[in-house]
PDB file of C-alpha atoms and ligand atoms in Angstrom:
ATOM      1  CA  UNK A 819       5.929 -20.349  92.767  1.00  0.00           C
ATOM      2  CA  UNK A 820       2.603 -21.005  94.271  1.00  0.00           C
ATOM      3  CA  UNK A 821       2.423 -23.095  97.188  1.00  0.00           C
ATOM      4  CA  UNK A 822      -0.602 -26.160  97.363  1.00  0.00           C
ATOM      5  CA  UNK A 823      -3.114 -26.583  99.170  1.00  0.00           C
ATOM      6  CA  UNK A 824      -3.602 -29.840 100.811  1.00  0.00           C
ATOM      7  CA  UNK A 825      -7.178 -31.283 102.151  1.00  0.00           C
ATOM      8  CA  UNK A 826      -6.221 -33.207 105.049  1.00  0.00           C
ATOM      9  CA  UNK A 827      -9.165 -35.690 105.699  1.00  0.00           C
ATOM     10  CA  UNK A 828      -8.330 -36.625 109.980  1.00  0.00           C
ATOM     11  CA  UNK A 829     -10.146 -39.083 112.207  1.00  0.00           C
ATOM     12  CA  UNK A 830     -13.862 -39.130 113.531  1.00  0.00           C
ATOM     13  CA  UNK A 831     -13.198 -40.256 116.667  1.00  0.00           C
ATOM     14  CA  UNK A 832     -10.111 -42.704 116.982  1.00  0.00           C
ATOM     15  CA  UNK A 833      -6.724 -40.809 116.264  1.00  0.00           C
ATOM     16  CA  UNK A 834      -5.172 -44.462 114.851  1.00  0.00           C
ATOM     17  CA  UNK A 835      -6.920 -43.418 111.940  1.00  0.00           C
ATOM     18  CA  UNK A 836      -5.109 -40.456 110.612  1.00  0.00           C
ATOM     19  CA  UNK A 837      -2.868 -41.282 107.424  1.00  0.00           C
ATOM     20  CA  UNK A 838       0.907 -41.588 106.961  1.00  0.00           C
ATOM     21  CA  UNK A 839       0.206 -39.571 104.051  1.00  0.00           C
ATOM     22  CA  UNK A 840      -1.742 -36.959 106.828  1.00  0.00           C
ATOM     23  CA  UNK A 841       0.829 -37.086 109.436  1.00  0.00           C
ATOM     24  CA  UNK A 842       3.501 -36.285 106.400  1.00  0.00           C
ATOM     25  CA  UNK A 843       1.677 -33.125 105.106  1.00  0.00           C
ATOM     26  CA  UNK A 844       0.701 -32.127 108.394  1.00  0.00           C
ATOM     27  CA  UNK A 845       4.490 -31.878 109.303  1.00  0.00           C
ATOM     28  CA  UNK A 846       5.652 -30.562 106.046  1.00  0.00           C
ATOM     29  CA  UNK A 847       2.933 -27.509 105.656  1.00  0.00           C
ATOM     30  CA  UNK A 848       3.788 -24.142 106.580  1.00  0.00           C
ATOM     31  CA  UNK A 849       0.384 -23.245 107.611  1.00  0.00           C
ATOM     32  CA  UNK A 850      -2.677 -25.200 109.294  1.00  0.00           C
ATOM     33  CA  UNK A 851      -5.774 -23.831 108.650  1.00  0.00           C
ATOM     34  CA  UNK A 852      -8.340 -25.257 111.164  1.00  0.00           C
ATOM     35  CA  UNK A 853     -12.064 -25.063 111.963  1.00  0.00           C
ATOM     36  CA  UNK A 854     -11.428 -25.158 115.206  1.00  0.00           C
ATOM     37  CA  UNK A 855      -7.968 -24.443 116.140  1.00  0.00           C
ATOM     38  CA  UNK A 856      -7.976 -25.669 120.028  1.00  0.00           C
ATOM     39  CA  UNK A 857      -9.682 -29.002 118.368  1.00  0.00           C
ATOM     40  CA  UNK A 858      -6.557 -29.576 116.251  1.00  0.00           C
ATOM     41  CA  UNK A 859      -3.952 -28.268 118.280  1.00  0.00           C
ATOM     42  CA  UNK A 860      -4.890 -31.661 120.477  1.00  0.00           C
ATOM     43  CA  UNK A 861      -4.581 -33.715 117.248  1.00  0.00           C
ATOM     44  CA  UNK A 862      -1.064 -31.887 116.816  1.00  0.00           C
ATOM     45  CA  UNK A 863       0.097 -32.617 120.060  1.00  0.00           C
ATOM     46  CA  UNK A 864      -0.765 -35.958 119.969  1.00  0.00           C
ATOM     47  CA  UNK A 865       0.656 -36.278 116.640  1.00  0.00           C
ATOM     48  CA  UNK A 866       4.333 -33.942 118.495  1.00  0.00           C
ATOM     49  CA  UNK A 867       3.555 -31.928 115.502  1.00  0.00           C
ATOM     50  CA  UNK A 868       3.580 -27.754 115.881  1.00  0.00           C
ATOM     51  CA  UNK A 869       2.953 -25.435 113.225  1.00  0.00           C
ATOM     52  CA  UNK A 870       1.199 -21.541 112.932  1.00  0.00           C
ATOM     53  CA  UNK A 871      -2.362 -22.254 112.995  1.00  0.00           C
ATOM     54  CA  UNK A 872      -5.393 -20.187 111.116  1.00  0.00           C
ATOM     55  CA  UNK A 873      -9.049 -21.175 112.014  1.00  0.00           C
ATOM     56  CA  UNK A 874     -10.972 -21.184 109.355  1.00  0.00           C
ATOM     57  CA  UNK A 875     -14.468 -21.991 109.600  1.00  0.00           C
ATOM     58  CA  UNK A 876     -18.105 -21.317 107.896  1.00  0.00           C
ATOM     59  CA  UNK A 877     -18.751 -18.055 109.597  1.00  0.00           C
ATOM     60  CA  UNK A 878     -15.724 -16.331 108.504  1.00  0.00           C
ATOM     61  CA  UNK A 879     -15.179 -18.364 105.004  1.00  0.00           C
ATOM     62  CA  UNK A 880     -14.875 -15.917 102.825  1.00  0.00           C
ATOM     63  CA  UNK A 881     -12.878 -13.491 104.669  1.00  0.00           C
ATOM     64  CA  UNK A 882     -10.602 -15.949 105.602  1.00  0.00           C
ATOM     65  CA  UNK A 883      -9.975 -17.532 101.894  1.00  0.00           C
ATOM     66  CA  UNK A 884      -9.123 -14.398 100.859  1.00  0.00           C
ATOM     67  CA  UNK A 885      -6.024 -14.432 103.497  1.00  0.00           C
ATOM     68  CA  UNK A 886      -5.190 -18.520 102.634  1.00  0.00           C
ATOM     69  CA  UNK A 887      -5.067 -17.227  98.923  1.00  0.00           C
ATOM     70  CA  UNK A 888      -2.509 -14.415  99.805  1.00  0.00           C
ATOM     71  CA  UNK A 889      -0.516 -16.827 101.208  1.00  0.00           C
ATOM     72  CA  UNK A 890      -0.400 -19.639  98.966  1.00  0.00           C
ATOM     73  CA  UNK A 891       0.520 -16.886  95.972  1.00  0.00           C
ATOM     74  CA  UNK A 892       3.795 -16.001  98.802  1.00  0.00           C
ATOM     75  CA  UNK A 893       4.753 -19.905  97.916  1.00  0.00           C
ATOM     76  CA  UNK A 894       3.573 -21.128 101.497  1.00  0.00           C
ATOM     77  CA  UNK A 895       1.958 -24.438 101.500  1.00  0.00           C
ATOM     78  CA  UNK A 896      -1.517 -25.239 103.177  1.00  0.00           C
ATOM     79  CA  UNK A 897      -3.056 -27.781 104.993  1.00  0.00           C
ATOM     80  CA  UNK A 898      -6.668 -27.846 105.386  1.00  0.00           C
ATOM     81  CA  UNK A 899      -8.040 -29.303 108.177  1.00  0.00           C
ATOM     82  CA  UNK A 900     -11.471 -29.515 110.089  1.00  0.00           C
ATOM     83  CA  UNK A 901     -12.479 -31.003 113.111  1.00  0.00           C
ATOM     84  CA  UNK A 902     -12.689 -34.322 112.363  1.00  0.00           C
ATOM     85  CA  UNK A 903     -13.392 -36.413 109.102  1.00  0.00           C
ATOM     86  CA  UNK A 904     -12.874 -35.203 105.237  1.00  0.00           C
ATOM     87  CA  UNK A 905     -12.671 -31.565 105.239  1.00  0.00           C
ATOM     88  CA  UNK A 906     -15.912 -29.407 103.235  1.00  0.00           C
ATOM     89  CA  UNK A 907     -18.306 -33.074 103.921  1.00  0.00           C
ATOM     90  CA  UNK A 908     -20.738 -30.806 105.987  1.00  0.00           C
ATOM     91  CA  UNK A 909     -17.601 -29.210 107.137  1.00  0.00           C
ATOM     92  CA  UNK A 910     -15.865 -25.796 105.720  1.00  0.00           C
ATOM     93  CA  UNK A 911     -13.671 -25.611 103.095  1.00  0.00           C
ATOM     94  CA  UNK A 912     -15.404 -25.324  99.672  1.00  0.00           C
ATOM     95  CA  UNK A 913     -14.621 -22.038  99.131  1.00  0.00           C
ATOM     96  CA  UNK A 914     -11.326 -21.611  99.593  1.00  0.00           C
ATOM     97  CA  UNK A 915     -10.594 -24.699  97.221  1.00  0.00           C
ATOM     98  CA  UNK A 916     -12.964 -23.466  94.765  1.00  0.00           C
ATOM     99  CA  UNK A 917     -11.048 -19.665  94.765  1.00  0.00           C
ATOM    100  CA  UNK A 918      -7.546 -21.970  94.586  1.00  0.00           C
ATOM    101  CA  UNK A 919      -8.734 -23.177  91.459  1.00  0.00           C
ATOM    102  CA  UNK A 920      -9.656 -20.034  89.866  1.00  0.00           C
ATOM    103  CA  UNK A 921      -6.197 -18.984  90.562  1.00  0.00           C
ATOM    104  CA  UNK A 922      -4.177 -22.134  89.455  1.00  0.00           C
ATOM    105  CA  UNK A 923      -3.264 -23.362  92.597  1.00  0.00           C
ATOM    106  CA  UNK A 924      -2.599 -26.749  93.058  1.00  0.00           C
ATOM    107  CA  UNK A 925      -5.288 -28.615  95.340  1.00  0.00           C
ATOM    108  CA  UNK A 926      -3.963 -31.783  96.459  1.00  0.00           C
ATOM    109  CA  UNK A 927      -6.427 -34.385  98.226  1.00  0.00           C
ATOM    110  CA  UNK A 928      -4.919 -36.245 101.216  1.00  0.00           C
ATOM    111  CA  UNK A 929      -8.060 -38.535 101.690  1.00  0.00           C
ATOM    112  CA  UNK A 930      -9.024 -40.576 104.822  1.00  0.00           C
ATOM    113  CA  UNK A 931     -11.712 -41.187 107.746  1.00  0.00           C
ATOM    114  CA  UNK A 932     -15.318 -40.013 106.480  1.00  0.00           C
ATOM    115  CA  UNK A 933     -18.556 -40.519 108.768  1.00  0.00           C
ATOM    116  CA  UNK A 934     -20.895 -40.755 105.890  1.00  0.00           C
ATOM    117  CA  UNK A 935     -19.086 -44.037 103.606  1.00  0.00           C
ATOM    118  CA  UNK A 936     -18.028 -45.429 107.258  1.00  0.00           C
ATOM    119  CA  UNK A 937     -21.464 -45.811 108.229  1.00  0.00           C
ATOM    120  CA  UNK A 938     -22.271 -46.941 104.503  1.00  0.00           C
ATOM    121  CA  UNK A 939     -19.979 -50.013 104.293  1.00  0.00           C
ATOM    122  CA  UNK A 940     -21.547 -51.017 107.614  1.00  0.00           C
ATOM    123  CA  UNK A 941     -25.279 -50.522 107.168  1.00  0.00           C
ATOM    124  CA  UNK A 942     -25.610 -53.610 104.748  1.00  0.00           C
ATOM    125  CA  UNK A 943     -27.740 -50.913 102.524  1.00  0.00           C
ATOM    126  CA  UNK A 944     -27.192 -50.863  98.661  1.00  0.00           C
ATOM    127  CA  UNK A 945     -23.639 -48.830  98.457  1.00  0.00           C
ATOM    128  CA  UNK A 946     -23.637 -49.312  94.960  1.00  0.00           C
ATOM    129  CA  UNK A 947     -25.658 -46.025  94.413  1.00  0.00           C
ATOM    130  CA  UNK A 948     -26.543 -43.704  97.120  1.00  0.00           C
ATOM    131  CA  UNK A 949     -27.335 -40.138  97.634  1.00  0.00           C
ATOM    132  CA  UNK A 950     -25.383 -37.932 100.734  1.00  0.00           C
ATOM    133  CA  UNK A 951     -27.947 -35.344 101.881  1.00  0.00           C
ATOM    134  CA  UNK A 952     -25.977 -34.188 105.333  1.00  0.00           C
ATOM    135  CA  UNK A 953     -28.108 -32.390 107.949  1.00  0.00           C
ATOM    136  CA  UNK A 954     -31.202 -31.786 107.241  1.00  0.00           C
ATOM    137  CA  UNK A 955     -32.777 -27.821 107.176  1.00  0.00           C
ATOM    138  CA  UNK A 956     -33.162 -26.679 111.169  1.00  0.00           C
ATOM    139  CA  UNK A 957     -36.882 -24.778 109.858  1.00  0.00           C
ATOM    140  CA  UNK A 958     -39.084 -27.273 110.087  1.00  0.00           C
ATOM    141  CA  UNK A 959     -40.819 -26.493 107.364  1.00  0.00           C
ATOM    142  CA  UNK A 960     -37.806 -27.009 104.825  1.00  0.00           C
ATOM    143  CA  UNK A 961     -36.713 -29.957 106.670  1.00  0.00           C
ATOM    144  CA  UNK A 962     -40.261 -31.378 105.612  1.00  0.00           C
ATOM    145  CA  UNK A 963     -39.847 -30.740 102.390  1.00  0.00           C
ATOM    146  CA  UNK A 964     -36.460 -31.858 101.955  1.00  0.00           C
ATOM    147  CA  UNK A 965     -37.345 -35.172 102.804  1.00  0.00           C
ATOM    148  CA  UNK A 966     -40.825 -34.803 100.296  1.00  0.00           C
ATOM    149  CA  UNK A 967     -37.849 -34.355  98.150  1.00  0.00           C
ATOM    150  CA  UNK A 968     -35.830 -37.181  98.813  1.00  0.00           C
ATOM    151  CA  UNK A 969     -38.741 -39.204  99.600  1.00  0.00           C
ATOM    152  CA  UNK A 970     -39.393 -41.095  95.949  1.00  0.00           C
ATOM    153  CA  UNK A 971     -35.347 -41.582  95.624  1.00  0.00           C
ATOM    154  CA  UNK A 972     -34.623 -45.389  95.160  1.00  0.00           C
ATOM    155  CA  UNK A 973     -30.401 -45.016  95.956  1.00  0.00           C
ATOM    156  CA  UNK A 974     -29.707 -45.236  99.884  1.00  0.00           C
ATOM    157  CA  UNK A 975     -29.831 -41.752 101.695  1.00  0.00           C
ATOM    158  CA  UNK A 976     -27.570 -41.257 104.339  1.00  0.00           C
ATOM    159  CA  UNK A 977     -28.131 -38.327 106.753  1.00  0.00           C
ATOM    160  CA  UNK A 978     -25.806 -36.654 109.612  1.00  0.00           C
ATOM    161  CA  UNK A 979     -27.700 -35.705 112.770  1.00  0.00           C
ATOM    162  CA  UNK A 980     -26.876 -34.202 115.641  1.00  0.00           C
ATOM    163  CA  UNK A 981     -28.015 -36.458 118.674  1.00  0.00           C
ATOM    164  CA  UNK A 982     -30.581 -33.939 120.336  1.00  0.00           C
ATOM    165  CA  UNK A 983     -32.417 -33.928 117.627  1.00  0.00           C
ATOM    166  CA  UNK A 984     -32.971 -37.499 116.201  1.00  0.00           C
ATOM    167  CA  UNK A 985     -36.004 -38.698 117.906  1.00  0.00           C
ATOM    168  CA  UNK A 986     -37.756 -35.375 116.129  1.00  0.00           C
ATOM    169  CA  UNK A 987     -35.685 -36.884 112.922  1.00  0.00           C
ATOM    170  CA  UNK A 988     -36.826 -40.087 112.697  1.00  0.00           C
ATOM    171  CA  UNK A 989     -40.341 -39.066 113.584  1.00  0.00           C
ATOM    172  CA  UNK A 990     -40.552 -37.132 110.624  1.00  0.00           C
ATOM    173  CA  UNK A 991     -38.497 -39.360 108.495  1.00  0.00           C
ATOM    174  CA  UNK A 992     -41.340 -41.973 109.101  1.00  0.00           C
ATOM    175  CA  UNK A 993     -44.355 -40.124 108.612  1.00  0.00           C
ATOM    176  CA  UNK A 994     -42.535 -38.427 104.984  1.00  0.00           C
ATOM    177  CA  UNK A 995     -40.529 -41.612 103.840  1.00  0.00           C
ATOM    178  CA  UNK A 996     -42.638 -44.574 105.338  1.00  0.00           C
ATOM    179  CA  UNK A 997     -41.748 -46.815 108.183  1.00  0.00           C
ATOM    180  CA  UNK A 998     -38.554 -47.963 106.236  1.00  0.00           C
ATOM    181  CA  UNK A 999     -35.353 -50.206 107.123  1.00  0.00           C
ATOM    182  CA  UNK A1000     -32.599 -48.079 108.528  1.00  0.00           C
ATOM    183  CA  UNK A1001     -29.437 -47.687 109.921  1.00  0.00           C
ATOM    184  CA  UNK A1002     -28.443 -46.009 113.014  1.00  0.00           C
ATOM    185  CA  UNK A1003     -24.511 -45.815 112.977  1.00  0.00           C
ATOM    186  CA  UNK A1004     -23.644 -44.468 116.175  1.00  0.00           C
ATOM    187  CA  UNK A1005     -19.870 -43.077 117.556  1.00  0.00           C
ATOM    188  CA  UNK A1006     -18.229 -44.669 114.857  1.00  0.00           C
ATOM    189  CA  UNK A1007     -14.430 -45.701 115.385  1.00  0.00           C
ATOM    190  CA  UNK A1008     -14.904 -45.011 119.360  1.00  0.00           C
ATOM    191  CA  UNK A1009     -15.351 -47.340 122.001  1.00  0.00           C
ATOM    192  CA  UNK A1010     -18.850 -47.492 122.029  1.00  0.00           C
ATOM    193  CA  UNK A1011     -19.403 -47.769 118.338  1.00  0.00           C
ATOM    194  CA  UNK A1012     -22.884 -49.659 117.605  1.00  0.00           C
ATOM    195  CA  UNK A1013     -25.184 -49.890 114.660  1.00  0.00           C
ATOM    196  CA  UNK A1014     -29.173 -50.479 115.186  1.00  0.00           C
ATOM    197  CA  UNK A1015     -30.312 -51.873 111.954  1.00  0.00           C
ATOM    198  CA  UNK A1016     -34.125 -52.281 112.028  1.00  0.00           C
ATOM    199  CA  UNK A1017     -37.664 -50.032 110.860  1.00  0.00           C
ATOM    200  CA  UNK A1018     -37.992 -46.468 112.024  1.00  0.00           C
ATOM    201  CA  UNK A1019     -40.392 -47.153 114.736  1.00  0.00           C
ATOM    202  CA  UNK A1020     -38.734 -50.438 116.004  1.00  0.00           C
ATOM    203  CA  UNK A1021     -35.414 -48.267 116.298  1.00  0.00           C
ATOM    204  CA  UNK A1022     -37.999 -45.060 117.730  1.00  0.00           C
ATOM    205  CA  UNK A1023     -39.286 -47.488 120.307  1.00  0.00           C
ATOM    206  CA  UNK A1024     -35.342 -48.639 121.848  1.00  0.00           C
ATOM    207  CA  UNK A1025     -33.786 -44.984 121.144  1.00  0.00           C
ATOM    208  CA  UNK A1026     -35.004 -43.421 124.251  1.00  0.00           C
ATOM    209  CA  UNK A1027     -32.182 -40.465 124.788  1.00  0.00           C
ATOM    210  CA  UNK A1028     -29.851 -40.618 122.068  1.00  0.00           C
ATOM    211  CA  UNK A1029     -26.559 -40.022 122.771  1.00  0.00           C
ATOM    212  CA  UNK A1030     -22.964 -38.953 121.261  1.00  0.00           C
ATOM    213  CA  UNK A1031     -22.735 -38.906 117.451  1.00  0.00           C
ATOM    214  CA  UNK A1032     -24.766 -40.597 114.390  1.00  0.00           C
ATOM    215  CA  UNK A1033     -25.083 -41.187 110.898  1.00  0.00           C
ATOM    216  CA  UNK A1034     -28.516 -42.325 109.706  1.00  0.00           C
ATOM    217  CA  UNK A1035     -28.645 -44.593 106.593  1.00  0.00           C
ATOM    218  CA  UNK A1036     -32.003 -44.823 105.047  1.00  0.00           C
ATOM    219  CA  UNK A1037     -32.769 -47.867 103.022  1.00  0.00           C
ATOM    220  CA  UNK A1038     -33.775 -46.449  99.060  1.00  0.00           C
ATOM    221  CA  UNK A1039     -37.533 -45.976  98.288  1.00  0.00           C
ATOM    222  CA  UNK A1040     -39.289 -48.919  96.752  1.00  0.00           C
ATOM    223  CA  UNK A1041     -41.056 -47.045  94.710  1.00  0.00           C
ATOM    224  CA  UNK A1042     -39.814 -44.113  92.182  1.00  0.00           C
ATOM    225  CA  UNK A1043     -40.868 -40.978  92.529  1.00  0.00           C
ATOM    226  CA  UNK A1044     -43.250 -41.565  89.254  1.00  0.00           C
ATOM    227  CA  UNK A1045     -44.644 -44.728  90.686  1.00  0.00           C
ATOM    228  CA  UNK A1046     -45.405 -42.600  93.889  1.00  0.00           C
ATOM    229  CA  UNK A1047     -46.754 -39.550  91.672  1.00  0.00           C
ATOM    230  CA  UNK A1048     -48.971 -42.081  90.014  1.00  0.00           C
ATOM    231  CA  UNK A1049     -50.328 -43.627  93.035  1.00  0.00           C
ATOM    232  CA  UNK A1050     -51.379 -40.440  94.507  1.00  0.00           C
ATOM    233  CA  UNK A1051     -53.436 -39.591  91.125  1.00  0.00           C
ATOM    234  CA  UNK A1052     -54.903 -42.792  91.495  1.00  0.00           C
ATOM    235  CA  UNK A1053     -55.971 -41.510  95.152  1.00  0.00           C
ATOM    236  CA  UNK A1054     -57.770 -38.525  93.609  1.00  0.00           C
ATOM    237  CA  UNK A1055     -61.375 -38.791  91.933  1.00  0.00           C
ATOM    238  CA  UNK A1056     -61.785 -39.716  88.377  1.00  0.00           C
ATOM    239  CA  UNK A1057     -62.864 -35.341  88.169  1.00  0.00           C
ATOM    240  CA  UNK A1058     -59.893 -34.485  90.202  1.00  0.00           C
ATOM    241  CA  UNK A1059     -57.363 -36.511  88.422  1.00  0.00           C
ATOM    242  CA  UNK A1060     -58.667 -34.566  85.054  1.00  0.00           C
ATOM    243  CA  UNK A1061     -58.740 -31.525  86.653  1.00  0.00           C
ATOM    244  CA  UNK A1062     -54.908 -31.715  87.992  1.00  0.00           C
ATOM    245  CA  UNK A1063     -53.540 -32.472  84.249  1.00  0.00           C
ATOM    246  CA  UNK A1064     -56.011 -29.813  82.662  1.00  0.00           C
ATOM    247  CA  UNK A1065     -54.618 -27.205  85.092  1.00  0.00           C
ATOM    248  CA  UNK A1066     -51.172 -28.531  83.735  1.00  0.00           C
ATOM    249  CA  UNK A1067     -52.565 -27.235  79.999  1.00  0.00           C
ATOM    250  CA  UNK A1068     -53.473 -30.628  78.668  1.00  0.00           C
ATOM    251  CA  UNK A1069     -56.039 -30.932  75.826  1.00  0.00           C
ATOM    252  CA  UNK A1070     -59.165 -33.202  76.953  1.00  0.00           C
ATOM    253  CA  UNK A1071     -57.541 -35.906  74.463  1.00  0.00           C
ATOM    254  CA  UNK A1072     -54.260 -35.597  76.055  1.00  0.00           C
ATOM    255  CA  UNK A1073     -56.043 -36.226  79.137  1.00  0.00           C
ATOM    256  CA  UNK A1074     -57.738 -39.241  78.577  1.00  0.00           C
ATOM    257  CA  UNK A1075     -54.572 -40.795  77.362  1.00  0.00           C
ATOM    258  CA  UNK A1076     -52.699 -39.804  80.666  1.00  0.00           C
ATOM    259  CA  UNK A1077     -55.964 -40.839  82.938  1.00  0.00           C
ATOM    260  CA  UNK A1078     -56.002 -44.125  81.080  1.00  0.00           C
ATOM    261  CA  UNK A1079     -52.053 -44.915  81.082  1.00  0.00           C
ATOM    262  CA  UNK A1080     -51.717 -44.214  85.126  1.00  0.00           C
ATOM    263  CA  UNK A1081     -55.094 -46.149  85.826  1.00  0.00           C
ATOM    264  CA  UNK A1082     -53.649 -49.053  83.651  1.00  0.00           C
ATOM    265  CA  UNK A1083     -56.723 -48.785  81.838  1.00  0.00           C
ATOM    266  CA  UNK A1084     -58.506 -48.533  78.152  1.00  0.00           C
ATOM    267  CA  UNK A1085     -58.453 -44.886  76.590  1.00  0.00           C
ATOM    268  CA  UNK A1086     -62.484 -45.897  75.629  1.00  0.00           C
ATOM    269  CA  UNK A1087     -63.393 -46.610  79.261  1.00  0.00           C
ATOM    270  CA  UNK A1088     -62.514 -43.043  80.282  1.00  0.00           C
ATOM    271  CA  UNK A1089     -63.743 -41.109  77.124  1.00  0.00           C
ATOM    272  CA  UNK A1090     -67.082 -42.591  77.822  1.00  0.00           C
ATOM    273  CA  UNK A1091     -66.852 -40.852  81.447  1.00  0.00           C
ATOM    274  CA  UNK A1092     -66.353 -37.423  79.980  1.00  0.00           C
ATOM    275  CA  UNK A1093     -68.438 -37.361  76.455  1.00  0.00           C
TER     276      UNK A1093
HETATM  277  N1  SAM B1694     -16.655 -33.577 107.521  1.00  0.00           N
HETATM  278  C1  SAM B1694     -17.000 -35.357 108.556  1.00  0.00           C
HETATM  279  C2  SAM B1694     -16.456 -36.056 107.729  1.00  0.00           C
HETATM  280  O1  SAM B1694     -15.926 -36.414 106.791  1.00  0.00           O
HETATM  281  O2  SAM B1694     -17.904 -37.033 108.187  1.00  0.00           O
HETATM  282  C3  SAM B1694     -18.667 -34.491 109.041  1.00  0.00           C
HETATM  283  C4  SAM B1694     -18.555 -33.958 109.598  1.00  0.00           C
HETATM  284  S1  SAM B1694     -20.419 -32.892 110.362  1.00  0.00           S
HETATM  285  C5  SAM B1694     -20.021 -31.338 110.790  1.00  0.00           C
HETATM  286  C6  SAM B1694     -20.754 -33.947 111.727  1.00  0.00           C
HETATM  287  C7  SAM B1694     -21.360 -34.733 111.656  1.00  0.00           C
HETATM  288  O3  SAM B1694     -20.909 -35.971 111.346  1.00  0.00           O
HETATM  289  C8  SAM B1694     -22.040 -35.476 113.136  1.00  0.00           C
HETATM  290  O4  SAM B1694     -22.844 -34.364 113.609  1.00  0.00           O
HETATM  291  C9  SAM B1694     -22.336 -36.589 112.643  1.00  0.00           C
HETATM  292  O5  SAM B1694     -23.724 -36.670 112.278  1.00  0.00           O
HETATM  293  C10 SAM B1694     -21.041 -37.060 111.608  1.00  0.00           C
HETATM  294  N2  SAM B1694     -20.136 -37.656 112.237  1.00  0.00           N
HETATM  295  C11 SAM B1694     -18.692 -37.559 112.383  1.00  0.00           C
HETATM  296  N3  SAM B1694     -18.131 -38.442 113.419  1.00  0.00           N
HETATM  297  C12 SAM B1694     -19.204 -39.416 113.598  1.00  0.00           C
HETATM  298  C13 SAM B1694     -18.788 -40.429 114.071  1.00  0.00           C
HETATM  299  N4  SAM B1694     -17.498 -40.935 114.974  1.00  0.00           N
HETATM  300  N5  SAM B1694     -19.786 -41.276 114.319  1.00  0.00           N
HETATM  301  C14 SAM B1694     -21.016 -41.482 114.114  1.00  0.00           C
HETATM  302  N6  SAM B1694     -21.163 -39.718 113.438  1.00  0.00           N
HETATM  303  C15 SAM B1694     -20.535 -39.175 112.832  1.00  0.00           C
END
């Protein structure tokens, strides 16, 4: 019989946040697959658990997946953990879960701490609907493109960011998303936990040398993507507006109808300009 693959969430700071089920799973697993074995060893020592460890990190994900699947097929129960929080969320693990499912191996989640949820529930932002972006791309152009892509999102946005990139990311957010309300959730569940809630520009003024771990929760756009696009079109001259739709392949009649709708004027008014 195949073993089970347990996806075990671990604390994001406060070790007391480990769940009873996580402890039991780690105690009973045959093998623990860890992102950084030295890091996980500290947690296991704290819990007085001694188990064989296999390292499983982003760069070795494909090769290590094959090894773990082989062990699972031999009947070994494996607990997968990351350095902190919920594995797979901006952490390795997706590959082994995918291949386990393909091989009819049971995947059992052991839920627990996760920085994005911990930040969101303390931010006061709309938590009914949200969009988790995680880390933005390192490449400046790709990073800006990603921010452009989500700028019209009306749901709350959640980002992870490293402290040394926080200032530049907030500056880019201010330029692309606008000076919105955000929550900087810092050092969650740790001694220096804090929530700074204000506009991006005010927080940029207050934050000189960011230290520790951060989640950035951003209020969703008050304008939908469509409204933003319409505003952009209305800033154009009427000729540019016409050319824009012409390039998209619309005929004259359709273009006039569309411009009139965008600008909230009668079709006749636009028609007169183009005859
Ligand atoms: N898998 C983790 C989870 O469940 O949240 C996330 C891992 S990701 C590699 C690490 C990032 O998560 C950090 O750079 C930071 O943005 C965020 N993070 C993790 N722990 C945090 C904490 N205690 N306080 C604030 N942010 C944290």
